[in-house]
CSV table of C-alpha atoms in Angstrom, one decimal:
chain,number,residue,atom,x,y,z
G,1,MET,CA,-262.4,-26.6,-127.6
G,2,LYS,CA,-264.9,-28.7,-125.6
G,3,ILE,CA,-264.9,-32.4,-126.0
G,4,ASN,CA,-268.1,-34.4,-125.7
G,5,PHE,CA,-266.8,-37.4,-123.8
G,6,LYS,CA,-270.1,-39.3,-124.4
G,7,VAL,CA,-269.7,-38.9,-128.2
G,8,GLU,CA,-266.0,-39.8,-128.1
G,9,ASN,CA,-266.7,-42.9,-126.0
G,10,LYS,CA,-269.4,-44.0,-128.5
G,11,LEU,CA,-267.0,-43.5,-131.4
G,12,ASN,CA,-264.3,-45.5,-129.7
G,13,TRP,CA,-266.8,-48.2,-128.9
G,14,CYS,CA,-267.9,-48.3,-132.6
G,15,VAL,CA,-264.3,-48.5,-133.8
G,16,ASN,CA,-263.5,-51.3,-131.4
G,17,LEU,CA,-266.6,-53.2,-132.4
G,18,MET,CA,-265.6,-52.9,-136.0
G,19,ASN,CA,-262.1,-54.2,-135.3
G,20,MET,CA,-263.5,-57.1,-133.3
G,21,LYS,CA,-265.9,-57.9,-136.0
G,22,PHE,CA,-263.2,-57.8,-138.7
G,23,ASN,CA,-260.9,-60.0,-136.6
G,24,ASP,CA,-263.8,-62.5,-136.0
G,25,ILE,CA,-264.3,-62.6,-139.8
G,26,VAL,CA,-260.6,-63.2,-140.5
G,27,ASN,CA,-260.3,-65.8,-137.8
G,28,GLY,CA,-263.4,-67.5,-139.0
G,29,VAL,CA,-262.1,-67.7,-142.6
G,30,ALA,CA,-258.8,-69.0,-141.3
G,31,ALA,CA,-260.6,-71.7,-139.3
G,32,GLY,CA,-263.0,-72.5,-142.2
G,33,THR,CA,-266.0,-71.7,-140.0
G,34,SER,CA,-267.1,-68.4,-141.5
G,35,ALA,CA,-269.5,-67.8,-144.4
G,36,TYR,CA,-267.3,-64.9,-145.5
G,37,GLN,CA,-264.6,-65.2,-148.2
G,38,LEU,CA,-261.4,-63.3,-148.4
G,39,TRP,CA,-260.0,-62.7,-151.8
G,40,GLY,CA,-257.2,-60.8,-153.6
G,41,SER,CA,-256.4,-60.1,-157.3
G,42,VAL,CA,-253.9,-61.7,-159.6
G,43,VAL,CA,-251.5,-58.9,-160.7
G,44,ALA,CA,-248.8,-60.9,-162.5
G,45,ILE,CA,-248.1,-64.4,-163.8
G,46,GLU,CA,-244.5,-65.2,-164.6
G,47,ARG,CA,-241.9,-68.0,-164.2
G,48,GLY,CA,-244.4,-70.5,-163.0
G,49,VAL,CA,-245.6,-68.4,-160.1
G,50,ILE,CA,-248.7,-66.2,-159.5
G,51,HIS,CA,-248.4,-62.7,-157.9
G,52,ILE,CA,-251.5,-61.9,-155.9
G,53,ALA,CA,-252.3,-58.5,-154.3
G,54,GLY,CA,-254.6,-57.9,-151.4
G,55,LEU,CA,-253.8,-60.9,-149.2
G,56,ARG,CA,-250.4,-59.9,-147.8
G,57,SER,CA,-251.7,-59.2,-144.2
G,58,LEU,CA,-254.0,-62.2,-144.2
G,59,ALA,CA,-252.2,-65.1,-145.8
G,60,ARG,CA,-249.8,-67.5,-144.3
G,61,ILE,CA,-247.1,-69.7,-145.8
G,62,GLY,CA,-248.8,-73.0,-146.9
G,63,ASP,CA,-252.3,-71.5,-147.2
G,64,ARG,CA,-254.2,-72.4,-150.4
G,65,VAL,CA,-255.8,-70.0,-152.9
G,66,GLU,CA,-258.6,-70.7,-155.4
G,67,ILE,CA,-258.2,-68.7,-158.5
G,68,HIS,CA,-261.3,-68.0,-160.6
G,69,GLY,CA,-260.2,-67.5,-164.2
G,70,GLN,CA,-261.5,-69.2,-167.3
G,71,VAL,CA,-261.1,-72.4,-165.3
G,72,SER,CA,-261.0,-72.5,-161.5
G,73,SER,CA,-257.7,-73.8,-160.1
G,74,PHE,CA,-255.9,-74.0,-156.8
G,75,GLY,CA,-252.4,-72.9,-155.7
G,76,GLU,CA,-250.3,-72.8,-152.6
G,77,ILE,CA,-248.7,-69.7,-151.1
G,78,ILE,CA,-244.9,-70.1,-150.9
G,79,ALA,CA,-243.7,-66.5,-150.2
G,80,ILE,CA,-245.1,-63.2,-148.8
G,81,ARG,CA,-243.5,-60.0,-150.2
G,82,ASP,CA,-244.0,-56.3,-149.4
G,83,GLU,CA,-247.1,-55.8,-151.7
G,84,PHE,CA,-248.2,-59.2,-152.8
G,85,VAL,CA,-248.0,-62.9,-152.1
G,86,LEU,CA,-246.5,-65.6,-154.4
G,87,ALA,CA,-248.4,-68.8,-155.1
G,88,MET,CA,-247.5,-71.9,-157.1
G,89,PRO,CA,-250.4,-73.4,-159.0
G,90,ASP,CA,-251.5,-77.0,-158.7
G,91,SER,CA,-252.3,-77.3,-162.4
G,92,SER,CA,-251.7,-75.5,-165.7
G,93,MET,CA,-251.8,-71.7,-165.7
G,94,ASN,CA,-253.4,-71.6,-169.1
G,95,GLY,CA,-256.5,-69.3,-169.0
G,96,MET,CA,-255.2,-67.3,-166.1
G,97,SER,CA,-254.9,-63.5,-166.4
G,98,PRO,CA,-254.3,-60.4,-164.3
G,99,GLY,CA,-257.5,-59.3,-162.6
G,100,ASP,CA,-258.7,-62.9,-161.7
G,101,ARG,CA,-259.9,-63.2,-158.2
G,102,ALA,CA,-257.9,-65.4,-155.8
G,103,TYR,CA,-259.9,-66.7,-152.8
G,104,LEU,CA,-258.0,-67.5,-149.7
G,105,HIS,CA,-258.3,-70.9,-148.1
G,106,ALA,CA,-256.5,-71.5,-144.8
G,107,SER,CA,-254.2,-74.5,-144.5
G,108,LYS,CA,-256.5,-77.5,-143.8
G,109,GLU,CA,-256.1,-79.8,-140.9
G,110,VAL,CA,-255.9,-83.5,-141.7
G,111,ARG,CA,-258.3,-85.9,-140.2
G,112,PRO,CA,-256.9,-89.5,-140.8
G,113,SER,CA,-259.2,-92.4,-140.4
G,114,ASN,CA,-258.9,-96.1,-139.8
G,115,ALA,CA,-261.2,-96.5,-142.9
G,116,TRP,CA,-258.3,-95.3,-145.1
G,117,VAL,CA,-256.6,-98.7,-144.8
G,118,GLY,CA,-256.7,-100.6,-148.1
G,119,ASN,CA,-257.1,-97.4,-150.2
G,120,VAL,CA,-255.1,-95.2,-152.5
G,121,MET,CA,-255.1,-91.5,-151.5
G,122,ASN,CA,-254.0,-88.3,-153.3
G,123,CYS,CA,-252.0,-85.3,-151.9
G,124,ASP,CA,-255.1,-83.8,-150.3
G,125,GLY,CA,-256.0,-86.9,-148.3
G,126,VAL,CA,-258.9,-87.8,-150.7
G,127,TYR,CA,-259.5,-91.2,-152.3
G,128,ALA,CA,-257.8,-91.3,-155.7
G,129,ASP,CA,-260.8,-92.8,-157.3
G,130,GLY,CA,-263.0,-89.8,-156.3
G,131,GLN,CA,-265.2,-91.7,-153.8
G,132,LEU,CA,-266.4,-90.0,-150.6
G,133,THR,CA,-263.5,-90.1,-148.2
G,134,PRO,CA,-264.2,-90.8,-144.5
G,135,GLN,CA,-262.7,-88.3,-142.0
G,136,GLY,CA,-261.6,-89.1,-138.5
G,137,GLU,CA,-262.4,-87.2,-135.3
G,138,ARG,CA,-258.9,-86.0,-134.6
G,139,ALA,CA,-257.6,-83.0,-136.4
G,140,MET,CA,-253.8,-83.1,-137.1
G,141,MET,CA,-251.4,-80.6,-138.6
G,142,LEU,CA,-249.3,-81.4,-141.7
G,143,ASN,CA,-246.1,-80.0,-140.2
G,144,PRO,CA,-245.8,-80.7,-136.5
G,145,LEU,CA,-242.6,-81.2,-134.6
G,146,GLY,CA,-241.4,-84.8,-133.9
G,147,PRO,CA,-241.4,-86.4,-130.5
G,148,SER,CA,-239.2,-84.6,-127.9
G,149,ILE,CA,-235.6,-85.7,-127.4
G,150,THR,CA,-236.1,-86.9,-123.8
G,151,GLY,CA,-239.5,-88.5,-124.4
G,152,ARG,CA,-238.5,-90.7,-127.4
G,153,ARG,CA,-237.7,-94.3,-126.7
G,154,GLY,CA,-234.7,-96.2,-128.2
G,155,LEU,CA,-234.8,-98.7,-131.0
G,156,GLY,CA,-237.0,-101.8,-130.3
G,157,GLU,CA,-236.5,-105.4,-131.1
G,158,ARG,CA,-235.3,-106.9,-134.3
G,159,LEU,CA,-238.1,-107.3,-136.9
G,160,ASN,CA,-238.8,-110.3,-139.1
G,161,THR,CA,-238.7,-109.2,-142.8
G,162,ARG,CA,-239.0,-112.7,-144.4
G,163,MET,CA,-235.9,-111.8,-146.4
G,164,ALA,CA,-232.6,-113.4,-145.5
G,165,PRO,CA,-230.3,-110.4,-146.1
G,166,PHE,CA,-232.4,-108.1,-143.9
G,167,ASP,CA,-232.8,-110.8,-141.2
G,168,THR,CA,-229.0,-111.2,-141.0
G,169,PHE,CA,-226.5,-108.8,-142.5
G,170,LEU,CA,-228.9,-105.7,-142.5
G,171,PRO,CA,-231.3,-106.1,-139.5
G,172,ILE,CA,-234.1,-103.6,-139.2
G,173,CYS,CA,-235.2,-102.9,-135.6
G,174,LYS,CA,-238.6,-101.4,-134.6
G,175,GLY,CA,-238.3,-97.6,-135.0
G,176,GLN,CA,-235.2,-97.7,-137.2
G,177,ARG,CA,-234.9,-95.6,-140.3
G,178,ILE,CA,-232.9,-96.8,-143.2
G,179,GLY,CA,-232.3,-95.8,-146.8
G,180,LEU,CA,-232.5,-97.8,-150.0
G,181,PHE,CA,-230.0,-96.3,-152.4
G,182,ALA,CA,-230.5,-97.3,-156.0
G,183,GLY,CA,-230.4,-96.0,-159.6
G,184,SER,CA,-233.4,-96.4,-161.9
G,185,GLY,CA,-234.4,-99.9,-163.0
G,186,VAL,CA,-232.4,-101.8,-160.3
G,187,GLY,CA,-235.4,-103.4,-158.6
G,188,LYS,CA,-236.1,-100.7,-155.9
G,189,SER,CA,-239.9,-100.8,-156.3
G,190,MET,CA,-240.0,-104.6,-156.3
G,191,LEU,CA,-238.0,-104.6,-153.0
G,192,VAL,CA,-240.3,-102.0,-151.5
G,193,GLY,CA,-243.3,-104.2,-152.4
G,194,GLU,CA,-241.7,-107.3,-150.9
G,195,LEU,CA,-241.1,-105.5,-147.6
G,196,ALA,CA,-244.6,-104.1,-147.6
G,197,LYS,CA,-246.0,-107.6,-147.9
G,198,GLY,CA,-243.6,-109.5,-145.6
G,199,MET,CA,-242.2,-107.2,-143.0
G,200,GLU,CA,-243.5,-107.4,-139.5
G,201,ALA,CA,-245.9,-104.4,-138.8
G,202,ASP,CA,-249.5,-103.5,-137.9
G,203,ILE,CA,-250.0,-100.9,-140.5
G,204,VAL,CA,-248.1,-100.0,-143.7
G,205,ILE,CA,-248.0,-96.5,-145.1
G,206,VAL,CA,-246.7,-96.2,-148.6
G,207,ALA,CA,-245.7,-92.8,-150.1
G,208,LEU,CA,-245.1,-92.8,-153.9
G,209,ILE,CA,-243.7,-89.4,-154.7
G,210,GLY,CA,-243.0,-88.4,-158.3
G,211,GLU,CA,-243.6,-91.9,-159.8
G,212,ARG,CA,-245.2,-92.4,-163.2
G,213,SER,CA,-248.9,-93.1,-163.1
G,214,ARG,CA,-248.4,-96.5,-164.8
G,215,GLU,CA,-245.9,-97.4,-162.1
G,216,VAL,CA,-248.3,-96.4,-159.3
G,217,ARG,CA,-251.0,-98.7,-160.7
G,218,GLU,CA,-248.6,-101.5,-161.3
G,219,PHE,CA,-247.2,-101.2,-157.7
G,220,VAL,CA,-250.7,-101.2,-156.1
G,221,THR,CA,-252.2,-104.0,-158.2
G,222,GLU,CA,-249.3,-106.3,-159.0
G,223,ILE,CA,-246.3,-105.7,-156.7
G,224,LEU,CA,-248.3,-104.9,-153.5
G,225,GLY,CA,-251.3,-107.1,-154.4
G,226,ALA,CA,-254.4,-107.9,-152.4
G,227,GLU,CA,-252.2,-109.3,-149.5
G,228,GLY,CA,-250.2,-106.1,-149.1
G,229,ARG,CA,-253.2,-103.7,-149.6
G,230,ALA,CA,-255.1,-105.3,-146.8
G,231,ARG,CA,-253.0,-103.5,-144.2
G,232,ALA,CA,-251.7,-100.6,-146.2
G,233,VAL,CA,-252.6,-97.0,-147.1
G,234,VAL,CA,-251.0,-95.7,-150.3
G,235,PHE,CA,-250.4,-92.0,-150.9
G,236,ALA,CA,-249.5,-91.2,-154.5
G,237,SER,CA,-248.4,-88.0,-156.2
G,238,THR,CA,-247.3,-88.7,-159.8
G,239,CYS,CA,-244.5,-87.1,-161.7
G,240,GLU,CA,-246.7,-84.6,-163.7
G,241,GLU,CA,-248.1,-83.1,-160.5
G,242,PRO,CA,-246.6,-79.7,-159.4
G,243,ALA,CA,-244.0,-79.5,-156.6
G,244,PRO,CA,-246.4,-78.3,-153.9
G,245,SER,CA,-248.6,-81.4,-154.5
G,246,LYS,CA,-245.6,-83.7,-154.2
G,247,ARG,CA,-244.5,-82.1,-151.0
G,248,ARG,CA,-248.0,-82.1,-149.6
G,249,CYS,CA,-248.4,-85.8,-150.4
G,250,ALA,CA,-245.2,-86.6,-148.5
G,251,LEU,CA,-246.4,-84.7,-145.5
G,252,MET,CA,-249.8,-86.3,-145.7
G,253,ALA,CA,-248.2,-89.8,-145.6
G,254,ILE,CA,-246.1,-88.9,-142.5
G,255,THR,CA,-249.1,-87.5,-140.8
G,256,ALA,CA,-251.1,-90.6,-141.4
G,257,ALA,CA,-248.3,-92.7,-140.0
G,258,GLU,CA,-248.2,-90.5,-136.9
G,259,TYR,CA,-252.0,-91.0,-136.5
G,260,PHE,CA,-251.7,-94.8,-136.4
G,261,ARG,CA,-248.5,-94.6,-134.2
G,262,ASP,CA,-250.4,-92.6,-131.6
G,263,GLN,CA,-252.9,-95.5,-131.4
G,264,GLY,CA,-250.0,-97.6,-130.1
G,265,LEU,CA,-249.5,-99.4,-133.4
G,266,HIS,CA,-246.3,-100.3,-135.1
G,267,VAL,CA,-246.2,-98.5,-138.4
G,268,LEU,CA,-244.0,-99.4,-141.4
G,269,LEU,CA,-243.5,-96.3,-143.6
G,270,LEU,CA,-242.2,-97.0,-147.1
G,271,PHE,CA,-241.2,-93.7,-148.7
G,272,ASP,CA,-240.4,-93.8,-152.5
G,273,SER,CA,-238.6,-91.6,-153.0
G,274,ILE,CA,-237.1,-88.9,-150.8
G,275,THR,CA,-235.1,-87.7,-153.8
G,276,ARG,CA,-238.3,-86.6,-155.5
G,277,PHE,CA,-239.3,-84.9,-152.3
G,278,ALA,CA,-236.0,-83.0,-152.2
G,279,ASP,CA,-236.5,-82.0,-155.9
G,280,ALA,CA,-240.0,-80.7,-155.1
G,281,HIS,CA,-238.6,-78.7,-152.2
G,282,ARG,CA,-235.8,-77.3,-154.4
G,283,GLU,CA,-238.3,-76.1,-157.0
G,284,ILE,CA,-240.5,-74.4,-154.4
G,285,ALA,CA,-237.6,-72.8,-152.5
G,286,LEU,CA,-235.9,-71.5,-155.7
G,287,THR,CA,-239.2,-70.1,-156.9
G,288,ALA,CA,-239.7,-68.4,-153.6
G,289,GLY,CA,-236.3,-66.7,-154.0
G,290,GLU,CA,-234.0,-68.9,-151.9
G,291,THR,CA,-230.3,-68.9,-152.9
G,292,PRO,CA,-229.2,-72.1,-154.7
G,293,SER,CA,-226.3,-74.1,-153.4
G,294,LEU,CA,-224.7,-77.4,-154.5
G,295,ARG,CA,-226.4,-78.7,-157.6
G,296,ALA,CA,-229.0,-76.0,-157.1
G,297,TYR,CA,-230.3,-77.5,-153.9
G,298,PRO,CA,-230.9,-74.6,-151.5
G,299,PRO,CA,-229.5,-74.7,-147.9
G,300,SER,CA,-232.9,-75.4,-146.5
G,301,THR,CA,-233.0,-78.8,-148.2
G,302,PHE,CA,-231.1,-80.6,-145.4
G,303,ARG,CA,-233.5,-79.3,-142.8
G,304,ALA,CA,-236.5,-80.3,-144.9
G,305,ILE,CA,-235.2,-83.9,-145.2
G,306,ALA,CA,-234.2,-84.0,-141.5
G,307,SER,CA,-237.6,-82.7,-140.4
G,308,LEU,CA,-239.3,-85.4,-142.4
G,309,ALA,CA,-237.1,-88.2,-141.1
G,310,GLU,CA,-237.3,-87.0,-137.4
G,311,ARG,CA,-241.0,-87.3,-137.4
G,312,THR,CA,-240.5,-91.1,-137.9
G,313,GLY,CA,-238.6,-93.5,-135.6
G,314,PRO,CA,-239.4,-94.6,-132.0
G,315,GLY,CA,-242.4,-93.0,-130.4
G,316,ALA,CA,-242.8,-91.5,-127.0
G,317,GLN,CA,-243.8,-93.6,-124.0
G,318,GLY,CA,-247.3,-94.9,-124.5
G,319,SER,CA,-247.3,-94.7,-128.3
G,320,GLY,CA,-246.2,-97.0,-131.1
G,321,ASP,CA,-243.2,-96.7,-133.4
G,322,ILE,CA,-242.7,-95.7,-137.1
G,323,THR,CA,-240.1,-97.9,-138.8
G,324,ALA,CA,-239.2,-96.0,-141.9
G,325,ILE,CA,-237.6,-97.1,-145.2
G,326,PHE,CA,-236.7,-94.2,-147.5
G,327,SER,CA,-235.7,-94.9,-151.1
G,328,VAL,CA,-233.0,-92.6,-152.6
G,329,LEU,CA,-232.7,-92.3,-156.4
G,330,VAL,CA,-229.0,-92.2,-157.0
G,331,ALA,CA,-228.1,-90.7,-160.4
G,332,GLY,CA,-225.2,-92.6,-162.0
G,333,SER,CA,-224.7,-94.7,-158.8
G,334,ASP,CA,-223.0,-91.6,-157.2
G,335,MET,CA,-223.4,-92.2,-153.5
G,336,ASP,CA,-221.8,-88.8,-152.8
G,337,GLU,CA,-224.3,-86.7,-154.7
G,338,PRO,CA,-226.0,-84.1,-152.4
G,339,VAL,CA,-229.3,-85.8,-151.5
G,340,ALA,CA,-227.7,-89.3,-151.0
G,341,ASP,CA,-225.0,-87.7,-148.8
G,342,MET,CA,-227.6,-85.8,-146.7
G,343,VAL,CA,-229.9,-88.8,-146.3
G,344,ARG,CA,-227.0,-91.2,-145.4
G,345,SER,CA,-225.9,-88.9,-142.6
G,346,ILE,CA,-229.5,-88.7,-141.1
G,347,LEU,CA,-230.7,-92.3,-141.2
G,348,ASP,CA,-229.8,-95.4,-139.1
G,349,GLY,CA,-228.4,-97.4,-142.0
G,350,HIS,CA,-228.1,-97.6,-145.8
G,351,VAL,CA,-228.8,-100.4,-148.3
G,352,VAL,CA,-227.1,-100.1,-151.6
G,353,LEU,CA,-228.7,-101.7,-154.7
G,354,ASP,CA,-226.0,-102.4,-157.3
G,355,ARG,CA,-226.8,-102.2,-161.1
G,356,GLU,CA,-224.0,-104.7,-161.9
G,357,ILE,CA,-225.6,-107.2,-159.5
G,358,SER,CA,-229.0,-106.5,-161.0
G,359,GLU,CA,-227.7,-107.1,-164.5
G,360,ARG,CA,-226.5,-110.6,-163.6
G,361,GLY,CA,-230.0,-111.5,-162.5
G,362,ARG,CA,-229.8,-111.6,-158.7
G,363,PHE,CA,-232.7,-110.1,-156.7
G,364,PRO,CA,-232.6,-108.2,-154.5
G,365,ALA,CA,-229.5,-106.6,-156.0
G,366,ILE,CA,-228.1,-105.7,-152.6
G,367,ASN,CA,-224.3,-104.9,-152.3
G,368,ILE,CA,-223.7,-106.4,-148.9
G,369,ARG,CA,-220.2,-105.0,-148.6
G,370,ARG,CA,-221.4,-101.4,-149.2
G,371,SER,CA,-224.5,-101.6,-147.0
G,372,VAL,CA,-224.7,-101.0,-143.3
G,373,SER,CA,-227.3,-101.3,-140.5
G,374,ARG,CA,-226.5,-99.1,-137.5
G,375,SER,CA,-228.6,-101.4,-135.3
G,376,LEU,CA,-225.6,-103.8,-135.3
G,377,PRO,CA,-224.0,-105.2,-133.2
G,378,LYS,CA,-226.7,-104.7,-130.6
G,379,ALA,CA,-229.4,-106.2,-132.7
G,380,ALA,CA,-227.6,-109.6,-132.9
G,381,SER,CA,-226.1,-112.0,-130.4
G,382,ASP,CA,-222.4,-112.7,-130.0
G,383,ASP,CA,-222.6,-115.9,-132.1
G,384,GLU,CA,-224.6,-114.1,-134.8
G,385,ASN,CA,-222.2,-111.2,-134.9
G,386,ALA,CA,-219.3,-113.7,-135.3
G,387,LEU,CA,-221.1,-115.4,-138.1
G,388,LEU,CA,-221.8,-112.1,-139.9
G,389,ALA,CA,-218.1,-111.0,-139.5
G,390,GLU,CA,-217.0,-114.2,-141.0
G,391,ALA,CA,-219.3,-113.8,-144.0
G,392,ARG,CA,-218.3,-110.2,-144.6
G,393,VAL,CA,-214.6,-111.2,-144.6
G,394,LEU,CA,-215.3,-113.8,-147.3
G,395,ILE,CA,-217.4,-111.4,-149.3
G,396,SER,CA,-214.7,-108.7,-149.2
G,397,ALA,CA,-212.0,-111.3,-150.1
G,398,TYR,CA,-213.9,-112.4,-153.2
G,399,ASP,CA,-214.7,-108.9,-154.3
G,400,ASP,CA,-211.1,-107.8,-154.0
G,401,ALA,CA,-209.9,-110.8,-156.0
G,402,SER,CA,-212.8,-111.0,-158.5
G,403,ALA,CA,-210.9,-109.6,-161.4
G,404,MET,CA,-208.1,-112.2,-161.0
G,405,ILE,CA,-210.6,-115.0,-160.5
G,406,GLN,CA,-212.7,-114.2,-163.5
G,407,THR,CA,-209.7,-113.8,-165.8
G,408,GLY,CA,-208.1,-117.1,-164.5
G,409,LEU,CA,-205.0,-115.4,-163.1
G,410,TYR,CA,-205.7,-116.6,-159.5
G,411,ALA,CA,-203.9,-119.8,-158.6
G,412,THR,CA,-205.7,-122.0,-156.1
G,413,GLY,CA,-203.8,-122.3,-152.8
G,414,SER,CA,-202.3,-118.8,-153.0
G,415,ASP,CA,-204.5,-117.5,-150.2
G,416,PRO,CA,-206.7,-119.7,-148.0
G,417,VAL,CA,-209.2,-117.0,-147.3
G,418,ILE,CA,-209.8,-116.4,-151.1
G,419,ASP,CA,-209.9,-120.2,-151.6
G,420,ARG,CA,-212.7,-120.5,-149.1
G,421,ALA,CA,-214.5,-117.4,-150.5
G,422,ILE,CA,-214.4,-119.0,-154.0
G,423,ASP,CA,-215.8,-122.2,-152.4
G,424,VAL,CA,-218.8,-120.6,-150.7
G,425,TRP,CA,-219.5,-117.7,-153.2
G,426,PRO,CA,-222.2,-119.4,-155.2
G,427,ARG,CA,-224.1,-120.3,-152.0
G,428,LEU,CA,-223.7,-116.8,-150.6
G,429,GLU,CA,-225.1,-115.3,-153.8
G,430,GLY,CA,-228.1,-117.7,-153.5
G,431,PHE,CA,-228.5,-116.9,-149.8
G,432,VAL,CA,-229.1,-113.2,-150.4
G,433,SER,CA,-232.0,-114.1,-152.6
G,434,GLU,CA,-233.6,-116.4,-150.1
G,435,GLN,CA,-236.7,-115.9,-148.0
G,436,ALA,CA,-237.2,-117.3,-144.5
G,437,GLU,CA,-239.9,-117.4,-141.8
G,438,SER,CA,-237.8,-115.8,-139.1
G,439,CYS,CA,-234.4,-114.3,-138.2
G,440,ALA,CA,-233.4,-117.5,-136.5
G,441,VAL,CA,-234.1,-119.6,-139.6
G,442,SER,CA,-232.1,-117.0,-141.7
G,443,PHE,CA,-229.1,-117.4,-139.4
G,444,GLU,CA,-229.3,-121.2,-139.6
G,445,LYS,CA,-229.3,-120.9,-143.4
G,446,LEU,CA,-226.3,-118.5,-143.3
G,447,LYS,CA,-224.4,-120.9,-141.0
G,448,THR,CA,-225.1,-123.8,-143.5
G,449,THR,CA,-224.0,-121.5,-146.4
G,450,LEU,CA,-220.6,-120.9,-144.8
G,451,THR,CA,-219.9,-124.5,-144.0
G,452,PRO,CA,-217.5,-126.1,-146.5
G,453,PRO,CA,-219.2,-128.6,-148.8
G,454,SER,CA,-216.9,-131.5,-147.6
G,455,GLN,CA,-217.8,-130.8,-144.0
G,456,SER,CA,-221.5,-130.6,-144.8
G,457,GLU,CA,-221.3,-134.0,-146.6
G,458,ASP,CA,-219.5,-135.5,-143.5
G,459,GLU,CA,-222.2,-134.2,-141.2
G,460,SER,CA,-225.0,-135.5,-143.3
G,461,ASP,CA,-223.3,-139.0,-143.4
G,462,LEU,CA,-223.2,-139.0,-139.6
């Protein structure tokens, strides 16, 4: 058999040209620069997930699909199987049916802008009121790696929070990451709002994940107020939104914080709450087929939380820092439940809000004895650390003897430490609720608080 090499070469050239053209189309669609659209077909809808055929070799985890049924809706690809891909919808699946087309949209890059400051954003980085959203020049990914281990700086200087307990017992340093652990209705959102308004920072990024829409509006207009909004960007994904939207909103907030950090600014990230983020991750992972573990949280939950937290903290040389405060919704005040235990092991400190303290009317309802900042003792001077140690001894002594004191069984003079704790307790309670202009002023107030009343009167007479 004779082979016409000229014909064979032409055939090979045509095949190669077709492959190149197809790859150009696929890459163009993935980059969002092609006029072509790739689509598959819905083959099944069950258990809150959509099965789509025809996109298996083209789609990637995290890509978006636009489903054209009775009503157009979007979804996010969460798993890729042998013959189809799985997508979780962003809205109700009512009206969808097998045979609907599912158009592939590649994962969008985010382009944060300085013009976002003062606005409320949704999970797609769009103004929540529907107005045209400015886009920055720099494209950023939603899921990059954090700063390298060797390139990251250590914690910076102690920050002024204008709140006495944080300026003394629980200092927050630049680049530190702490957790606010609280049950529902204990004053967590109020405390987050106070920190957003008063804490030292250039830009404040607020992530409200899984909150009720009424609470979001109340937080923005009343708790944060005009003063707080002037330097803040608020990202909100309410409780009725699907799990992919909540997770995307969290990642969007972190990405915006990184954008401002890379400009050399000090960013305060207030994340409320990381529990809702973990719940969203659990729903997505279980739907994708991951094996459940303790309280149905899959093994990947720890890594998801750790990856989120590691993107915050001190920046690399030449950039700013992200000081992060993550709220943790603790069911039944159980500090050993899975998410609380994971977060406590990752962060640089934990602040416990106590329901019993809240019920007796003290705000913030911080349980000083159970709360820790890992920036101590380095964040304070020797004299300040001695003052804090003295105060903690008195707080512990009063807590241990509180049952006897309240029932009248304690006899004055039985223990000099308890006697002194009883003497200063009302002023210590008041001190935790105080505000101050600086850390130095807060420590002066604490020193005055620990001074016995008789000694204070003698000094004032002099």
